[in-house]
């Protein structure tokens, strides 16, 4: 039986091997290690906490079923993220629920939750956060996913390539285009919220980053 | 001043910490010296601040914590799953069912086509379309000559214009 005295110090590889041998505590340790990240990632696709928890459970059950197929060449968490991203996109297409649901998030709209000196700044920041979420929700799935992985999950280009199983060059061009799409939407819908809009030379606006900017 | 495609890509890579240290130093030096590059980089940094703000909000609020019994719940659900061997068998079985279903569908399409063919509907459609086709020019020429010959032989009369 696999014993977990200090689970955080046990490498993923050992936990996986033990879980494959039928150790429930080892699999529980894997879940405990990654459940918050998975939940946070899925929370970017579905905002309903109950739905998000169900989806998280679905992800870990799929991990349980497919663990024997995991190739140790890549990091476990990128494999896990791949499953989570696929589950999220499947879930959204299943329920014809292709967009993030905008929730009036009390934390986002609570001016007291931020520490800026100006009383206006927190409101602006909250509005910007809500608008950002709204725009990301409306982006095509491939752009939304790559922005979520890069901007919210802080994955490197290599990790994103691994999760999405695409080439590095594709990661770059897709990410640059996603940012450009985001910027265009922000400029179109809320030009007053575009950060540093006075900084960029006028000739540089509206061009594709992937396709040359003037 | 124009920003080249390569520079634009490198600004994104710098922003994402994906440039090699020496390349990053060189690009930062250029940003310090070139206002257009600096402005573009600041704009990208500004854009990133949108996500940083939303990330902050997400981490504090909407990243709803999972219930306390989440892990136990997953383990309980996993226990109810069939064994890996059974799951493999089930997967194979599911695969066979899918293949059989597709084969049956293909067979049904072939049989349906055969029945329609035998009923002669398709033949009639082709006949109709053949009937609608114009004659070849050589055939037309032959037919005109035949009619001319008949007129000349008096077998049929030539109509006089009114």
PDB file of C-alpha atoms in Angstrom, chain A residues 2-10 15 25 29:
ATOM      1  CA  UNK A   2       1.236   3.445  -0.893  1.00  0.00           C
ATOM      2  CA  UNK A   3       1.822   5.597   2.160  1.00  0.00           C
ATOM      3  CA  UNK A   4       1.708   9.369   1.907  1.00  0.00           C
ATOM      4  CA  UNK A   5       3.436  11.054   4.768  1.00  0.00           C
ATOM      5  CA  UNK A   6       4.385  14.214   2.918  1.00  0.00           C
ATOM      6  CA  UNK A   7       2.379  14.115  -0.282  1.00  0.00           C
ATOM      7  CA  UNK A   8       3.648  17.438  -1.633  1.00  0.00           C
ATOM      8  CA  UNK A   9       7.150  16.063  -1.818  1.00  0.00           C
ATOM      9  CA  UNK A  10       6.249  12.943  -3.722  1.00  0.00           C
ATOM     10  CA  UNK A  15       2.048   9.078  -7.476  1.00  0.00           C
ATOM     11  CA  UNK A  25      -4.316   7.529  -1.517  1.00  0.00           C
ATOM     12  CA  UNK A  29      -2.907  13.020  -3.589  1.00  0.00           C
TER      13      UNK A  29
END
